[in-house]
C-alpha cells in the first residue's frame, strides 16, 4: 500500500512539474510589458495579422529576445541542478554545490583573463568560463590525490583552489580596473545580457554532460552503500567519483558561460528532489532537469516583474532564497548528527 502511494505521489509530482514547466515557459514568453503587449506577442508567435502595427517589433522581441532567454533559462537550470546532484552523490554530502570545488571562481578568473587578451571576441567569455571550470576541477582532484583521495580532502582542496582563484581575480582587477563592470555583471548572474554565441557553444557541452550523467547513473547508485561495499560489488569507486566531479564541473562551467555565477541552484534543487525519496539516480536526474528548469524559470520571471520596469538580477534573487535554505540545511544536518550521537 505504501509503495502504491509513493508511486502515485511521485507521478503527481512529475505531472505538476510538467504543467508548471509549460505554464512558466508560456509566461516567460508572453509576459506583458509596454514593449510587448500580450496580444501582440500571441499574434507574432502564431503569425496572425502580420500587417498589423507593431507586428514586426513584437516578432523581433519574441524570437530574438524572449525565446532565447527562456531556452537559456531551461538549459542552465537543468545543467546546474544535475551538476549539484552529481557532486553531492560523489561526496555523499547534501551541503555540496558546484561552487565548493572552485567552479565559480575558476570560471570567473578565466573570464576576466580572456576579457583582457581577447576584449572583442564574443567566444572568449564562453571558452574562458568553460576552460576555467574544468581546470579548477582537475586542480582540485590532483591536489586531493596527493593528499589522499577522500570526501574531506576534495572539499578542502576545492576551498584552497577557490581562494587561489579569488586572489587571481583581485589581482586582475587591480591591474586592469576597466574590466570591473563586466566582472560585477558576471558575478551577479542573469540572462538580461544573454549572448547567443555563448548559448550555442555551451548547449552541446551541457547535452553531453547530462548524457554522461545518465550513462554512469547505475554505478552512482552504489555510492549510497559506502565505498567498501561498492568496491566489493565491482565498482571502481575512485574512477566513478572522478567522473561525477568532472561532469559536475563541465555542466557548471558551461552554465556559467551563459548566465554568470548563479549560486545556490545546484544546492537547492537536488535537496528538494530528495524529498521525493527516490533512490534511483536516473529518476533524480530526470527530476533535477524538470524542476531545475521550473525553479530557474520561476526566479527569472519574478526577477523581471517584481520590480518592473526594473529588473532584479536572477543571481541576487537566488542568493536571497538560497542563503536561508543553506542555513536551514546546516541546522537540520546538525540536529540529525546530534540524534545519531545520542543514540
XYZ file of C-alpha atoms in Angstrom:
343
model
C 0.000 0.000 0.000
C 2.827 2.371 0.904
C 4.641 1.571 -2.363
C 1.463 2.328 -4.338
C 1.029 5.653 -2.523
C 4.671 6.507 -3.130
C 4.366 5.783 -6.865
C 1.141 7.774 -7.116
C 2.612 10.721 -5.249
C 5.724 10.661 -7.466
C 3.571 10.578 -10.587
C 1.539 13.507 -9.282
C 4.722 15.455 -8.567
C 6.010 14.799 -12.086
C 2.701 15.814 -13.679
C 2.611 19.003 -11.603
C 6.218 19.704 -12.580
C 5.432 19.306 -16.280
C 2.349 21.527 -16.022
C 4.386 24.133 -14.131
C 7.070 23.971 -16.834
C 4.636 24.740 -19.659
C 2.941 27.488 -17.655
C 6.219 29.168 -16.668
C 7.664 28.865 -20.176
C 4.472 30.390 -21.590
C 4.599 33.273 -19.092
C 8.300 33.791 -19.809
C 7.495 34.233 -23.493
C 4.303 36.252 -23.292
C 4.627 38.229 -20.063
C 3.012 41.560 -20.933
C 5.114 44.732 -20.986
C 4.835 48.098 -22.713
C 7.288 46.889 -25.353
C 5.353 43.653 -25.949
C 1.649 43.539 -25.038
C 0.212 40.065 -24.514
C -1.991 40.072 -27.635
C 0.856 41.307 -29.853
C 3.078 38.528 -28.558
C 0.461 35.850 -29.288
C -0.159 37.253 -32.792
C 3.568 37.364 -33.546
C 4.151 33.819 -32.307
C 1.317 32.306 -34.344
C 1.922 34.740 -37.259
C -1.552 36.229 -37.120
C -2.272 39.704 -38.520
C 1.240 40.219 -39.988
C 0.119 43.513 -41.492
C -0.919 44.951 -38.124
C 1.005 47.783 -36.497
C 3.815 46.596 -34.266
C 3.846 43.032 -35.638
C 7.496 43.157 -36.742
C 8.738 44.654 -33.476
C 6.714 42.111 -31.467
C 8.146 39.289 -33.591
C 11.694 40.561 -33.045
C 11.252 40.829 -29.267
C 9.646 37.407 -29.049
C 12.003 35.429 -31.291
C 15.278 37.292 -30.746
C 14.979 38.079 -27.015
C 12.231 36.194 -25.170
C 12.596 32.736 -26.771
C 16.420 32.513 -26.471
C 16.199 33.756 -22.886
C 13.592 31.149 -21.929
C 15.625 28.419 -23.651
C 18.814 29.539 -21.880
C 16.989 29.514 -18.543
C 15.844 25.917 -19.088
C 19.319 24.805 -20.201
C 21.129 26.465 -17.280
C 18.544 25.310 -14.731
C 18.954 21.713 -15.895
C 22.761 21.898 -16.019
C 23.254 23.463 -12.585
C 20.751 21.124 -10.907
C 22.307 17.988 -12.405
C 25.766 19.364 -11.549
C 24.764 19.765 -7.901
C 23.209 16.300 -7.752
C 26.284 14.573 -9.205
C 28.613 16.430 -6.853
C 26.508 15.659 -3.789
C 26.363 11.985 -4.753
C 30.117 11.857 -5.326
C 30.927 13.460 -1.967
C 27.935 11.990 -0.104
C 27.315 15.491 1.221
C 23.992 17.280 0.749
C 25.660 20.634 1.513
C 27.962 20.366 -1.512
C 27.387 22.550 -4.570
C 29.370 23.359 -7.746
C 30.900 26.437 -6.124
C 32.526 24.354 -3.403
C 35.003 22.767 -5.846
C 36.084 26.135 -7.219
C 33.991 26.054 -10.394
C 32.591 29.561 -9.999
C 35.838 31.278 -9.102
C 37.756 29.260 -11.711
C 35.307 30.290 -14.403
C 35.299 33.892 -13.155
C 39.093 34.158 -13.189
C 39.440 32.876 -16.746
C 36.549 35.012 -17.998
C 38.414 38.101 -16.779
C 41.707 36.782 -18.145
C 40.216 36.124 -21.588
C 38.486 39.522 -21.488
C 41.910 41.163 -21.180
C 43.581 39.225 -24.009
C 40.533 38.947 -26.310
C 38.389 42.013 -25.491
C 36.377 41.927 -28.726
C 35.964 38.179 -29.160
C 32.443 37.033 -28.245
C 33.547 33.404 -27.933
C 36.288 34.233 -25.418
C 33.979 34.544 -22.423
C 32.374 31.166 -23.131
C 35.627 29.313 -23.621
C 37.189 31.093 -20.653
C 34.380 30.095 -18.286
C 34.293 26.524 -19.556
C 38.064 26.071 -19.535
C 38.434 27.719 -16.115
C 35.798 25.461 -14.582
C 37.396 22.306 -15.961
C 40.904 23.360 -14.905
C 39.645 24.169 -11.400
C 38.046 20.718 -11.121
C 41.207 18.997 -12.334
C 43.331 21.029 -9.922
C 41.068 20.053 -7.023
C 41.283 16.378 -7.894
C 45.059 16.398 -8.420
C 45.569 18.085 -5.043
C 43.271 15.572 -3.372
C 45.217 12.681 -4.954
C 48.446 13.998 -3.432
C 46.724 14.432 -0.063
C 44.842 11.134 -0.273
C 41.520 10.922 -2.113
C 38.566 11.276 0.238
C 35.418 13.349 0.524
C 37.027 15.657 3.066
C 40.220 16.297 1.098
C 38.187 17.007 -2.049
C 36.197 19.694 -0.245
C 39.291 21.210 1.370
C 41.109 21.173 -1.978
C 38.103 22.950 -3.500
C 38.279 25.652 -0.835
C 42.020 26.098 -1.477
C 41.611 26.362 -5.263
C 38.671 28.742 -4.827
C 40.771 31.004 -2.585
C 43.624 30.968 -5.096
C 41.294 31.870 -7.974
C 39.724 34.655 -5.901
C 43.184 36.110 -5.286
C 43.824 35.916 -9.029
C 40.571 37.794 -9.715
C 41.586 40.560 -7.286
C 44.993 40.864 -8.974
C 43.417 41.160 -12.431
C 41.002 43.843 -11.220
C 43.840 45.785 -9.603
C 45.941 45.676 -12.780
C 43.026 46.158 -15.200
C 40.247 48.116 -13.453
C 38.428 48.624 -16.778
C 37.097 45.049 -16.555
C 35.382 45.603 -13.189
C 31.965 46.405 -14.663
C 31.975 43.150 -16.619
C 33.100 41.270 -13.525
C 30.288 42.736 -11.410
C 27.686 41.791 -14.014
C 29.188 38.311 -14.322
C 29.258 37.759 -10.554
C 25.591 38.688 -10.139
C 24.496 36.276 -12.851
C 21.413 36.501 -15.015
C 20.004 36.481 -18.519
C 19.466 40.180 -19.206
C 22.529 40.370 -21.478
C 22.315 36.897 -22.970
C 24.990 36.119 -25.561
C 23.653 33.761 -28.246
C 27.185 32.714 -29.183
C 27.763 31.544 -25.608
C 24.477 29.636 -25.710
C 25.417 27.866 -28.957
C 28.831 26.867 -27.590
C 27.567 25.693 -24.197
C 24.444 23.779 -25.273
C 26.209 20.737 -26.832
C 28.575 20.605 -23.846
C 25.642 20.560 -21.413
C 23.834 17.941 -23.509
C 26.946 15.733 -23.477
C 27.388 16.221 -19.723
C 23.795 15.265 -18.893
C 24.030 12.231 -21.215
C 27.217 11.135 -19.435
C 25.471 11.521 -16.070
C 22.735 9.127 -17.200
C 25.291 6.634 -18.531
C 27.086 6.310 -15.179
C 23.959 6.606 -13.018
C 23.790 2.864 -12.224
C 27.286 2.986 -10.742
C 26.487 6.182 -8.845
C 23.604 4.362 -7.141
C 26.163 2.157 -5.390
C 27.756 5.159 -3.640
C 24.889 5.007 -1.138
C 26.187 1.627 0.090
C 29.548 3.090 1.088
C 32.913 2.902 -0.675
C 33.889 -0.533 0.631
C 30.590 -2.176 -0.270
C 30.531 -0.517 -3.704
C 34.108 -1.678 -4.342
C 33.151 -5.178 -3.240
C 30.402 -5.215 -5.869
C 32.960 -4.453 -8.569
C 32.638 -0.681 -8.829
C 35.783 1.360 -9.430
C 34.871 3.927 -6.793
C 37.728 6.352 -7.484
C 37.060 6.390 -11.228
C 33.327 6.936 -10.796
C 33.885 9.658 -8.216
C 36.273 11.425 -10.605
C 33.725 11.113 -13.427
C 31.000 12.606 -11.224
C 33.204 15.544 -10.281
C 34.299 16.137 -13.883
C 30.707 16.014 -15.135
C 29.662 18.389 -12.373
C 32.426 20.830 -13.297
C 31.697 20.544 -17.020
C 27.993 21.257 -16.566
C 28.509 24.097 -14.105
C 31.225 25.693 -16.237
C 29.087 25.564 -19.369
C 26.142 27.093 -17.486
C 28.375 29.805 -16.014
C 29.494 30.742 -19.539
C 25.853 31.511 -20.365
C 24.409 33.069 -17.231
C 27.343 34.018 -14.995
C 27.784 32.971 -11.385
C 24.333 31.775 -10.379
C 24.740 30.425 -6.866
C 22.658 28.034 -4.756
C 20.618 26.487 -7.590
C 22.811 23.372 -7.537
C 22.258 23.200 -3.788
C 18.522 23.887 -3.552
C 17.026 21.715 -6.302
C 18.810 18.382 -5.554
C 17.880 18.686 -1.874
C 14.249 19.372 -2.726
C 14.289 16.398 -5.102
C 15.384 14.134 -2.240
C 12.081 14.856 -0.504
C 10.509 12.611 -3.155
C 12.544 9.746 -1.633
C 13.810 8.460 -4.991
C 16.759 6.106 -4.557
C 17.348 5.889 -8.302
C 19.914 8.325 -9.688
C 18.251 8.207 -13.121
C 14.927 9.289 -11.655
C 16.630 12.014 -9.637
C 18.393 13.235 -12.783
C 15.085 13.490 -14.624
C 13.525 15.318 -11.683
C 16.503 17.684 -11.495
C 16.150 18.531 -15.186
C 12.426 19.182 -14.786
C 12.401 21.082 -11.505
C 15.716 22.824 -12.118
C 14.149 24.304 -15.251
C 10.955 25.161 -13.364
C 12.772 26.819 -10.491
C 15.036 28.979 -12.644
C 12.158 29.929 -14.963
C 10.185 30.988 -11.897
C 13.085 33.004 -10.461
C 13.812 34.649 -13.810
C 10.149 35.572 -14.251
C 9.987 37.062 -10.761
C 13.200 38.997 -11.331
C 11.620 40.621 -14.396
C 8.207 41.512 -12.958
C 8.559 42.013 -9.214
C 10.219 45.451 -9.533
C 9.032 46.272 -13.042
C 10.180 48.295 -15.011
C 13.470 47.498 -13.204
C 14.953 44.015 -13.382
C 16.461 42.282 -10.383
C 19.466 40.071 -11.308
C 18.497 36.419 -11.068
C 21.689 35.595 -9.169
C 20.854 38.135 -6.490
C 17.347 36.735 -6.203
C 18.717 33.186 -5.896
C 21.112 34.323 -3.169
C 18.211 35.815 -1.193
C 16.412 32.465 -1.386
C 19.467 30.226 -1.183
C 21.251 31.619 1.865
C 18.366 30.879 4.292
C 17.923 27.470 2.641
C 21.614 26.654 3.203
C 21.349 27.721 6.865
C 18.264 25.508 7.245
C 20.136 22.515 5.793
C 23.103 23.195 8.047
C 20.951 23.319 11.205
C 18.904 20.307 10.146
C 22.048 18.264 9.460
C 23.469 19.199 12.871
C 20.247 18.055 14.565
C 20.421 14.693 12.749
C 24.035 14.225 13.793
C 23.051 15.071 17.363
C 20.311 12.461 17.322
C 22.720 9.834 15.960
C 25.329 10.637 18.630
C 22.686 10.461 21.369
C 21.541 7.081 20.042
